[in-house]
Amino acid sequence: DIKDAVLAFFRRKQAEVGSLAGCRVLVTAGPTHEPLDPVRYLANRSSGQQGFAIASALADAGANVLLVSGPVSLSPPAGVKYLVCETAREMYALVMESGQFDVAVCTAAVADWRPAHEAGQKIKKIGEADVAPPLTLVPNPDILAELSTKSAGRPKLVIGFAAETENVIDHAKAKRERKGCDWIVANDVSPHTGVMGGQDNQVVLITSDNVEQWPRMSKADVAKQIVERITVWISEER
Amino acid sequence: DIKDAVLAFFRRKQAEVGSLAGCRVLVTAGPTHEPLDPVRYLANRSSGQQGFAIASALADAGANVLLVSGPVSLSPPAGVKYLVCETAREMYALVMESGQFDVAVCTAAVADWRPAHEAGQKIKKIGEADVAPPLTLVPNPDILAELSTKSAGRPKLVIGFAAETENVIDHAKAKRERKGCDWIVANDVSPHTGVMGGQDNQVVLITSDNVEQWPRMSKADVAKQIVERITVWISEER
C-alpha cells in the first residue's frame, strides 16, 4: 500500500545517510514449528512482533536488514529482506547460508527440541486402548550459540533474547555466558504479563558489565531503544 | 462492517423463514493447543476455515448456530453465537455445557493427546547435556464419541470429520463405527493436497449405507453441499 511505499522510499534514502547506513544486520523472529507428522507440530507462543519491530527500527536507521522468521501472521516490514521458514533446522540453514553480518539480533523463539522422528503419515490412535504414542525429543541446532562462537566471520555484536517465566535475570545472565553472545535482552513472558502476543514488553538489557531494567513500553519503543544502543555501540566501534 | 451487518440482518430473517429455521446446530472448528508449559504447546495445522464456512452456510439457511472454536485467525461469521477455547478439555466443557442440539457438526481437529503434565514454569534445558525433557502424552476427552453416544439428548444427526493422510476411506469408515456418529466427512490432508490452510477441499461423505466422493471445490461450496444434505435429512425427519 501507499504507507509501505513511502516507508520503503524513506528507508532507501536512510540506507545512504542513516546512522546505520552500510551496516548489515540479521534479525531472527517468531516461533519455530517442529512437526510430529503431516498434521501435528510442537509450537510456542512467540508472535514475532518484537523481532519485526526491531527489523523496522533498524531499517529506519538505514541498516541493510535480513529478517528470517518462523511462521507468524505479520507482514514483512517495508525495505527489509525477508525469508520465512518453519523449523529450527530450516532457520539454522537460512542463517548460516546468508553470509556475514555486522550485527545479529536473535529474537526468534527457536524450539530447543523437536520430535526425534517425523512420521510420514498421520499418527493414528492405537486400537481402542487409547495408548498415546511415545514422543521422544532431541535437541535442535543452537543458532544463537553457533553465531556467537563462529571462528570466522562472527558478527561484531551478537544480541540474544531470553524469554523466561521465573528468575529472569539469573537465567538470562547464565544464558549470555553459555551462548557466548554479547548482550541478552531478557523478558518475563509469564501469562499474567501479557507480553507473548501483546503490544507491550518489559525487558532487561544484560551486557558484560551491566544489568539495566527498562520500564514497560510498546514493543515498537523497545525496538527503537535497542537500535539506539546498537547505533551507539557501532559508532564507538568505528 | 456493513457487509456483516447486512448478513446478520438477512440471517435473522432466515431464522424465521429459512429451511433450517428453529434448528439448533453445534459446529466445532479449528485446532486445539495443548500446553507443555507457559510458552510451548502441541498444535495441529487446522485453520478452522471449513468449520467456519459450515457455520456460515447453516446461518444462511436460518439455523440457530453455536460455533465453538479453538485458536484460529478468523473472524466469527455474522449471526452465529461464537465461543473460543484453547485446549480439548476446554472445548469439551463448552460443548457439554451448551445444552441440546438437533445437529452437531464436529469439524474441529481436537488433539487426540496432551502432555501428561503442564509445567507451571518454562521448562529449561538441563545443564550442558542437551538432554531433552521426557514428554509423556495422555488421551484427551473424545468430544465426537461423547456426543454420539449420549444416553439423553443426543443430537439427532451427528456429523464427524476425518482428516487423514492415507487409506482415507477405510480410516474414515472405521472412525464412523468407532465414534458412533451418523456421517463422516473425510478428507486427505497430506501436504501435497493443499487442503490444510487452503481455500479448497475434496471430501468423501460416508453414511451408514453410502460412500460418496465429491469433486474438489471451495470450502464454501463444500459447506453449502453439507448444509443442503442436512436440510434434506431434517425435512425427511420432521
Coordinates of C-alpha atoms in Angstrom, one line a residue:
Chain A
D1 CA 0.0 0.0 0.0
I2 CA 0.9 3.7 -0.1
K3 CA 2.2 3.8 3.5
D4 CA 4.6 0.9 2.8
A5 CA 5.8 2.5 -0.5
V6 CA 6.6 5.8 1.3
L7 CA 8.3 3.9 4.1
A8 CA 10.4 1.9 1.6
F9 CA 11.4 5.1 -0.1
F10 CA 12.4 6.7 3.2
R11 CA 14.3 3.6 4.2
R12 CA 16.2 3.5 0.8
K13 CA 17.3 7.1 1.5
Q14 CA 18.3 6.2 5.0
A15 CA 20.4 3.3 3.7
E16 CA 22.6 6.1 2.2
V17 CA 22.6 8.6 5.1
G18 CA 21.1 6.9 8.2
S19 CA 23.1 6.3 11.3
L20 CA 23.4 2.6 10.4
A21 CA 23.9 3.0 6.7
G22 CA 26.1 0.2 5.3
C23 CA 25.6 -1.9 8.4
R24 CA 24.5 -5.5 7.7
V25 CA 22.1 -6.8 10.4
L26 CA 20.5 -10.2 10.8
V27 CA 17.2 -10.4 12.7
T28 CA 15.6 -13.7 13.6
A29 CA 12.0 -13.7 14.7
G30 CA 8.9 -15.7 15.5
P31 CA 8.5 -19.3 16.8
T32 CA 9.5 -22.4 15.0
H33 CA 7.2 -25.3 14.4
E34 CA 8.5 -28.8 14.8
P35 CA 6.4 -31.5 13.1
L36 CA 5.4 -34.8 14.7
D37 CA 3.6 -35.9 11.5
P38 CA 2.0 -34.1 8.5
V39 CA -0.7 -32.6 10.7
R40 CA 0.7 -32.1 14.3
Y41 CA 3.6 -30.0 15.5
L42 CA 5.2 -28.6 18.6
A43 CA 5.0 -24.8 18.8
N44 CA 5.5 -21.8 21.1
R45 CA 3.6 -18.6 21.7
S46 CA 6.1 -16.2 20.1
S47 CA 4.1 -13.8 17.8
G48 CA 7.2 -12.4 16.1
Q49 CA 6.1 -8.8 16.9
Q50 CA 9.2 -7.8 18.9
G51 CA 11.6 -9.1 16.2
F52 CA 9.6 -7.4 13.4
A53 CA 9.6 -4.1 15.3
I54 CA 13.4 -4.3 15.6
A55 CA 13.8 -5.1 11.9
S56 CA 11.6 -2.0 11.2
A57 CA 13.6 0.2 13.5
L58 CA 16.9 -1.0 12.0
A59 CA 15.6 -0.2 8.5
D60 CA 14.6 3.3 9.7
A61 CA 18.2 3.8 10.8
G62 CA 19.4 2.8 7.3
A63 CA 20.7 -0.7 8.1
N64 CA 20.7 -3.4 5.5
V65 CA 18.4 -5.8 7.2
L66 CA 17.8 -9.5 6.7
L67 CA 14.8 -10.7 8.7
V68 CA 14.5 -14.5 9.0
S69 CA 11.2 -15.5 10.5
G70 CA 9.3 -18.6 11.6
P71 CA 5.5 -18.9 11.0
V72 CA 3.8 -15.7 12.1
S73 CA 0.8 -13.7 10.9
L74 CA 2.6 -10.5 10.3
S75 CA 3.5 -8.7 7.1
P76 CA 7.3 -8.1 6.5
P77 CA 8.4 -4.6 7.2
A78 CA 9.0 -2.3 4.1
G79 CA 12.5 -2.2 2.8
V80 CA 13.7 -5.3 4.7
K81 CA 14.9 -8.5 3.0
Y82 CA 12.6 -11.3 4.3
L83 CA 12.9 -15.0 4.5
V84 CA 10.4 -17.4 6.1
C85 CA 10.9 -20.9 7.4
E86 CA 9.1 -23.4 9.7
T87 CA 11.5 -25.4 11.7
A88 CA 14.7 -24.7 13.7
R89 CA 16.8 -26.6 11.3
E90 CA 15.4 -24.5 8.4
M91 CA 16.1 -21.3 10.3
Y92 CA 19.6 -22.5 11.1
A93 CA 20.3 -23.3 7.4
L94 CA 18.9 -19.9 6.2
V95 CA 21.0 -18.0 8.8
M96 CA 24.2 -19.9 8.0
E97 CA 23.8 -19.6 4.2
S98 CA 23.2 -15.8 4.4
G99 CA 26.8 -14.6 4.6
Q100 CA 28.3 -12.2 7.1
F101 CA 26.7 -9.6 9.3
D102 CA 27.9 -6.8 11.4
V103 CA 25.2 -7.3 14.0
A104 CA 22.8 -10.2 14.7
V105 CA 19.7 -9.7 16.8
C106 CA 18.3 -13.2 17.6
T107 CA 14.8 -12.6 18.8
A108 CA 13.4 -15.9 17.4
A109 CA 11.9 -18.4 19.9
V110 CA 13.7 -21.3 18.3
A111 CA 12.4 -24.6 19.7
D112 CA 15.0 -26.2 21.9
W113 CA 13.8 -29.6 21.0
R114 CA 12.0 -31.4 18.2
P115 CA 10.4 -34.8 17.9
A116 CA 13.1 -37.4 17.2
H117 CA 11.1 -38.8 14.3
E118 CA 8.7 -37.0 11.9
A119 CA 6.1 -39.6 10.9
G120 CA 5.4 -39.6 7.2
Q121 CA 1.7 -40.2 7.8
K122 CA -0.7 -39.0 10.5
I123 CA -0.1 -40.9 13.7
K124 CA -3.2 -42.9 14.5
K125 CA -4.7 -43.8 17.8
I126 CA -3.6 -47.4 18.5
G127 CA -6.8 -49.5 18.7
E128 CA -9.2 -49.0 21.5
A129 CA -6.6 -48.9 24.1
D130 CA -6.1 -45.1 24.0
V131 CA -2.4 -45.6 24.3
A132 CA -0.5 -42.4 23.4
P133 CA 2.4 -42.8 21.0
P134 CA 5.8 -42.4 22.6
L135 CA 7.2 -38.9 21.9
T136 CA 11.0 -38.6 22.1
L137 CA 12.5 -35.2 21.8
V138 CA 16.0 -34.4 20.5
P139 CA 17.9 -31.1 20.7
N140 CA 17.7 -28.6 17.8
P141 CA 20.7 -26.7 16.4
D142 CA 21.5 -23.7 18.6
I143 CA 21.5 -20.7 16.2
L144 CA 22.5 -18.1 18.8
A145 CA 25.4 -20.2 20.2
E146 CA 26.7 -21.0 16.7
L147 CA 26.6 -17.4 15.6
S148 CA 28.3 -16.3 18.8
T149 CA 31.1 -18.7 18.6
K150 CA 31.8 -18.6 14.8
S151 CA 35.6 -18.9 14.3
A152 CA 35.5 -16.8 11.1
G153 CA 33.0 -14.1 10.3
R154 CA 31.4 -13.7 13.7
P155 CA 29.1 -10.7 13.8
K156 CA 30.8 -7.9 15.8
L157 CA 27.8 -7.7 18.0
V158 CA 25.5 -10.6 18.8
I159 CA 22.3 -9.9 20.7
G160 CA 20.3 -12.8 22.1
F161 CA 16.8 -12.8 23.7
A162 CA 15.7 -14.7 26.7
A163 CA 12.1 -15.5 27.3
E164 CA 11.7 -16.6 30.9
T165 CA 8.9 -17.1 33.4
E166 CA 11.0 -17.0 36.6
N167 CA 14.4 -15.9 37.9
V168 CA 14.6 -13.8 34.7
I169 CA 17.9 -12.0 35.4
D170 CA 19.7 -15.1 36.7
H171 CA 18.6 -17.2 33.8
A172 CA 19.4 -14.5 31.3
K173 CA 22.9 -13.9 32.7
A174 CA 23.6 -17.7 32.6
K175 CA 22.3 -17.8 29.0
R176 CA 24.6 -14.9 28.0
E177 CA 27.6 -16.8 29.4
R178 CA 26.5 -20.2 27.9
K179 CA 25.8 -19.0 24.4
G180 CA 28.7 -16.6 24.1
C181 CA 26.7 -13.7 22.9
D182 CA 27.4 -10.1 23.7
W183 CA 24.1 -8.8 25.0
I184 CA 20.9 -10.5 26.2
V185 CA 17.5 -8.9 26.2
A186 CA 15.5 -10.7 28.7
N187 CA 11.8 -10.6 29.4
D188 CA 9.2 -12.2 31.6
V189 CA 6.7 -14.0 29.4
S190 CA 4.5 -15.4 32.2
P191 CA 0.9 -15.4 31.0
H192 CA 0.0 -12.6 33.6
T193 CA 2.4 -10.2 31.9
G194 CA 0.6 -10.3 28.6
V195 CA 3.9 -10.0 26.8
M196 CA 3.6 -13.0 24.5
G197 CA 1.3 -11.9 21.6
G198 CA 0.7 -8.5 23.3
Q199 CA 1.7 -5.0 22.2
D200 CA 4.0 -4.1 25.2
N201 CA 7.2 -5.5 26.6
Q202 CA 9.2 -5.0 29.7
V203 CA 12.9 -6.0 29.2
V204 CA 16.2 -6.2 31.0
L205 CA 19.3 -5.5 28.9
I206 CA 22.2 -7.5 30.1
T207 CA 25.7 -6.8 28.9
S208 CA 29.1 -8.0 30.1
D209 CA 29.2 -5.4 32.8
N210 CA 25.7 -4.1 33.3
V211 CA 22.1 -5.1 34.0
E212 CA 19.6 -2.5 33.0
Q213 CA 15.9 -2.7 33.9
W214 CA 13.8 -0.9 31.3
P215 CA 10.3 0.3 32.0
R216 CA 7.3 -1.3 30.4
M217 CA 6.8 0.2 26.9
S218 CA 5.4 -0.7 23.5
K219 CA 7.4 -3.3 21.5
A220 CA 8.0 -0.5 18.9
D221 CA 9.6 1.6 21.6
V222 CA 11.7 -1.3 22.9
A223 CA 12.9 -1.8 19.3
K224 CA 13.8 1.9 19.0
Q225 CA 15.8 1.8 22.2
I226 CA 17.7 -1.3 21.2
V227 CA 18.5 0.2 17.8
E228 CA 19.7 3.4 19.6
R229 CA 22.0 1.2 21.7
I230 CA 23.3 -0.6 18.6
T231 CA 23.9 2.7 16.9
V232 CA 26.0 4.0 19.9
W233 CA 27.9 0.7 20.0
I234 CA 28.6 0.8 16.3
S235 CA 29.8 4.4 16.3
E236 CA 32.2 3.7 19.2
E237 CA 33.4 0.6 17.2
R238 CA 34.1 2.5 14.0
Chain B
D1 CA -18.7 -3.7 9.0
I2 CA -21.6 -3.1 6.6
K3 CA -21.3 -6.4 4.9
D4 CA -21.6 -8.2 8.2
A5 CA -24.5 -6.1 9.3
V6 CA -26.4 -6.9 6.1
L7 CA -25.5 -10.6 6.5
A8 CA -26.7 -10.6 10.2
F9 CA -29.9 -8.9 9.1
F10 CA -30.5 -11.5 6.4
R11 CA -29.7 -14.3 8.7
R12 CA -32.1 -13.0 11.4
K13 CA -34.9 -13.1 8.7
Q14 CA -33.8 -16.6 7.7
A15 CA -34.0 -17.7 11.3
E16 CA -37.8 -17.2 10.9
V17 CA -38.3 -18.5 7.3
G18 CA -35.2 -20.4 6.2
S19 CA -35.1 -24.1 5.6
L20 CA -33.4 -24.7 8.9
A21 CA -35.4 -22.2 10.9
G22 CA -35.7 -23.4 14.5
C23 CA -33.0 -26.0 14.1
R24 CA -30.2 -25.8 16.8
V25 CA -26.9 -26.7 15.4
L26 CA -23.5 -27.1 17.1
V27 CA -20.4 -26.6 15.0
T28 CA -16.9 -27.2 16.4
A29 CA -13.9 -25.9 14.4
G30 CA -10.2 -25.2 14.4
P31 CA -7.3 -26.9 16.2
T32 CA -6.7 -27.3 19.9
H33 CA -3.5 -26.2 21.6
E34 CA -2.2 -28.4 24.4
P35 CA 0.3 -26.7 26.6
L36 CA 3.6 -28.2 27.8
D37 CA 4.5 -25.1 29.8
P38 CA 3.6 -21.4 29.7
V39 CA 5.4 -21.0 26.4
R40 CA 5.2 -24.2 24.5
Y41 CA 2.3 -26.2 23.2
L42 CA 1.3 -29.1 20.9
A43 CA -0.7 -27.9 17.9
N44 CA -2.1 -29.0 14.5
R45 CA -2.5 -27.4 11.1
S46 CA -6.3 -27.0 11.2
S47 CA -7.1 -23.4 10.1
G48 CA -10.8 -23.6 11.1
Q49 CA -11.9 -22.5 7.6
Q50 CA -14.1 -25.5 6.8
G51 CA -15.9 -25.3 10.1
F52 CA -16.4 -21.5 9.8
A53 CA -17.8 -21.9 6.3
I54 CA -20.2 -24.6 7.5
A55 CA -21.4 -22.3 10.4
S56 CA -21.9 -19.5 7.8
A57 CA -23.9 -21.7 5.5
L58 CA -26.0 -23.0 8.3
A59 CA -26.8 -19.4 9.4
D60 CA -27.8 -18.7 5.8
A61 CA -30.3 -21.5 6.0
G62 CA -31.7 -20.0 9.2
A63 CA -30.3 -22.4 11.7
N64 CA -29.6 -21.3 15.3
V65 CA -25.8 -21.9 15.3
L66 CA -23.3 -22.2 18.1
L67 CA -19.8 -22.2 16.8
V68 CA -17.2 -23.4 19.3
S69 CA -13.6 -22.9 18.0
G70 CA -10.1 -23.5 19.1
P71 CA -7.4 -20.8 18.3
V72 CA -7.7 -19.6 14.7
S73 CA -7.1 -16.3 12.9
L74 CA -10.7 -16.0 11.5
S75 CA -13.5 -13.6 12.4
P76 CA -16.7 -15.3 13.6
P77 CA -19.5 -15.4 11.0
A78 CA -22.3 -12.9 11.3
G79 CA -25.4 -14.0 13.2
V80 CA -23.6 -17.0 14.8
K81 CA -23.1 -17.5 18.5
Y82 CA -19.4 -17.9 19.0
L83 CA -17.3 -19.3 21.8
V84 CA -13.5 -19.7 21.7
C85 CA -11.2 -22.0 23.7
E86 CA -7.7 -23.3 23.6
T87 CA -7.5 -26.9 24.8
A88 CA -9.5 -30.1 24.0
R89 CA -10.7 -30.1 27.7
E90 CA -11.9 -26.6 27.4
M91 CA -13.7 -27.4 24.1
Y92 CA -15.3 -30.5 25.7
A93 CA -16.6 -28.4 28.6
L94 CA -18.0 -25.7 26.4
V95 CA -19.8 -28.3 24.2
M96 CA -21.1 -30.3 27.1
E97 CA -22.4 -27.1 28.9
S98 CA -24.2 -25.7 25.9
G99 CA -27.4 -27.7 26.1
Q100 CA -29.1 -29.7 23.4
F101 CA -28.7 -29.6 19.6
D102 CA -30.7 -31.1 16.8
V103 CA -27.5 -31.4 14.7
A104 CA -23.8 -31.4 15.6
V105 CA -21.1 -30.8 13.0
C106 CA -17.7 -31.7 14.6
T107 CA -15.1 -30.3 12.2
A108 CA -12.6 -29.4 15.0
A109 CA -9.2 -31.1 14.8
V110 CA -9.2 -31.9 18.5
A111 CA -5.8 -33.0 19.7
D112 CA -6.0 -36.8 20.5
W113 CA -3.4 -36.4 23.2
R114 CA -2.0 -33.7 25.5
P115 CA 1.2 -33.6 27.6
A116 CA 0.5 -35.5 30.9
H117 CA 1.9 -32.6 32.9
E118 CA 1.7 -28.9 32.1
A119 CA 4.7 -27.3 33.7
G120 CA 4.0 -24.1 35.7
Q121 CA 7.3 -22.5 34.6
K122 CA 9.1 -22.7 31.3
I123 CA 11.0 -26.0 31.0
K124 CA 14.7 -25.3 31.0
K125 CA 17.4 -27.2 29.1
I126 CA 19.1 -29.4 31.7
G127 CA 22.7 -28.2 32.1
E128 CA 25.0 -28.6 29.2
A129 CA 24.0 -32.1 28.5
D130 CA 21.3 -31.1 26.0
V131 CA 19.1 -33.8 27.5
A132 CA 15.5 -33.4 26.3
P133 CA 12.8 -33.5 28.9
P134 CA 10.6 -36.6 28.9
L135 CA 7.3 -35.8 27.2
T136 CA 4.5 -38.2 28.2
L137 CA 1.2 -37.9 26.4
V138 CA -2.2 -38.8 27.7
P139 CA -5.5 -39.1 25.8
N140 CA -7.9 -36.1 25.6
P141 CA -11.6 -36.4 26.1
D142 CA -13.3 -37.5 22.8
I143 CA -16.0 -34.9 22.0
L144 CA -17.3 -36.6 18.9
A145 CA -17.7 -40.0 20.6
E146 CA -19.3 -38.5 23.7
L147 CA -21.8 -36.5 21.7
S148 CA -22.6 -39.6 19.5
T149 CA -23.2 -41.9 22.4
K150 CA -25.1 -39.5 24.8
S151 CA -27.8 -41.5 26.6
A152 CA -30.1 -38.5 26.9
G153 CA -30.3 -35.5 24.5
R154 CA -28.1 -36.9 21.7
P155 CA -28.3 -34.7 18.6
K156 CA -30.5 -36.4 16.0
L157 CA -27.7 -36.1 13.5
V158 CA -24.0 -36.1 14.5
I159 CA -21.5 -35.5 11.7
G160 CA -17.8 -36.1 12.3
F161 CA -14.8 -35.1 10.2
A162 CA -11.8 -37.3 9.5
A163 CA -8.5 -35.7 8.4
E164 CA -6.4 -38.5 7.0
T165 CA -3.2 -38.8 5.0
E166 CA -3.6 -42.4 3.8
N167 CA -6.3 -45.0 3.4
V168 CA -8.8 -42.2 3.7
I169 CA -12.0 -44.1 3.2
D170 CA -11.0 -47.1 5.3
H171 CA -9.9 -45.0 8.2
A172 CA -13.0 -42.8 7.9
K173 CA -15.4 -45.8 7.8
A174 CA -13.7 -47.2 10.9
K175 CA -13.9 -43.9 12.6
R176 CA -17.6 -43.7 12.0
E177 CA -18.1 -47.1 13.6
R178 CA -15.8 -46.4 16.5
K179 CA -17.2 -43.0 17.4
G180 CA -20.9 -43.8 16.8
C181 CA -21.6 -40.8 14.7
D182 CA -24.0 -40.8 11.8
W183 CA -22.0 -39.3 9.0
I184 CA -18.3 -38.8 8.5
V185 CA -16.9 -36.2 6.1
A186 CA -13.4 -37.4 5.3
N187 CA -10.6 -35.6 3.5
D188 CA -7.0 -36.2 2.6
V189 CA -4.9 -33.5 4.3
S190 CA -1.5 -34.7 3.0
P191 CA 0.7 -31.6 2.4
H192 CA 0.6 -32.1 -1.4
T193 CA -3.2 -31.6 -1.4
G194 CA -3.0 -28.0 0.0
V195 CA -6.2 -28.7 2.0
M196 CA -4.9 -27.7 5.4
G197 CA -5.0 -23.9 5.5
G198 CA -6.0 -23.7 1.8
Q199 CA -9.2 -22.5 0.1
D200 CA -10.3 -25.8 -1.4
N201 CA -11.3 -29.1 -0.1
Q202 CA -12.0 -32.5 -1.6
V203 CA -14.2 -34.7 0.6
V204 CA -15.8 -38.1 0.9
L205 CA -19.2 -38.3 2.6
I206 CA -19.7 -41.5 4.4
T207 CA -23.1 -42.5 5.8
S208 CA -24.4 -45.8 7.1
D209 CA -25.0 -47.1 3.6
N210 CA -23.1 -45.0 1.2
V211 CA -19.7 -43.6 0.3
E212 CA -19.8 -40.5 -1.9
Q213 CA -16.7 -39.0 -3.5
W214 CA -17.3 -35.3 -4.0
P215 CA -15.2 -33.3 -6.6
R216 CA -12.6 -30.8 -5.4
M217 CA -14.3 -27.4 -4.7
S218 CA -14.0 -24.4 -2.4
K219 CA -14.6 -24.9 1.3
A220 CA -17.6 -22.6 1.0
D221 CA -19.1 -24.9 -1.6
V222 CA -18.4 -28.0 0.5
A223 CA -20.2 -26.2 3.3
K224 CA -23.2 -25.4 1.1
Q225 CA -23.4 -29.0 0.0
I226 CA -23.2 -30.4 3.5
V227 CA -25.9 -27.9 4.7
E228 CA -28.1 -29.0 1.7
R229 CA -27.7 -32.6 2.8
I230 CA -28.6 -31.7 6.4
T231 CA -31.6 -29.8 5.2
V232 CA -32.9 -32.8 3.2
W233 CA -32.2 -35.1 6.2
I234 CA -34.1 -32.8 8.6
S235 CA -37.0 -32.4 6.3
E236 CA -37.4 -36.2 6.0
E237 CA -37.1 -36.5 9.8
R238 CA -39.8 -33.9 10.5

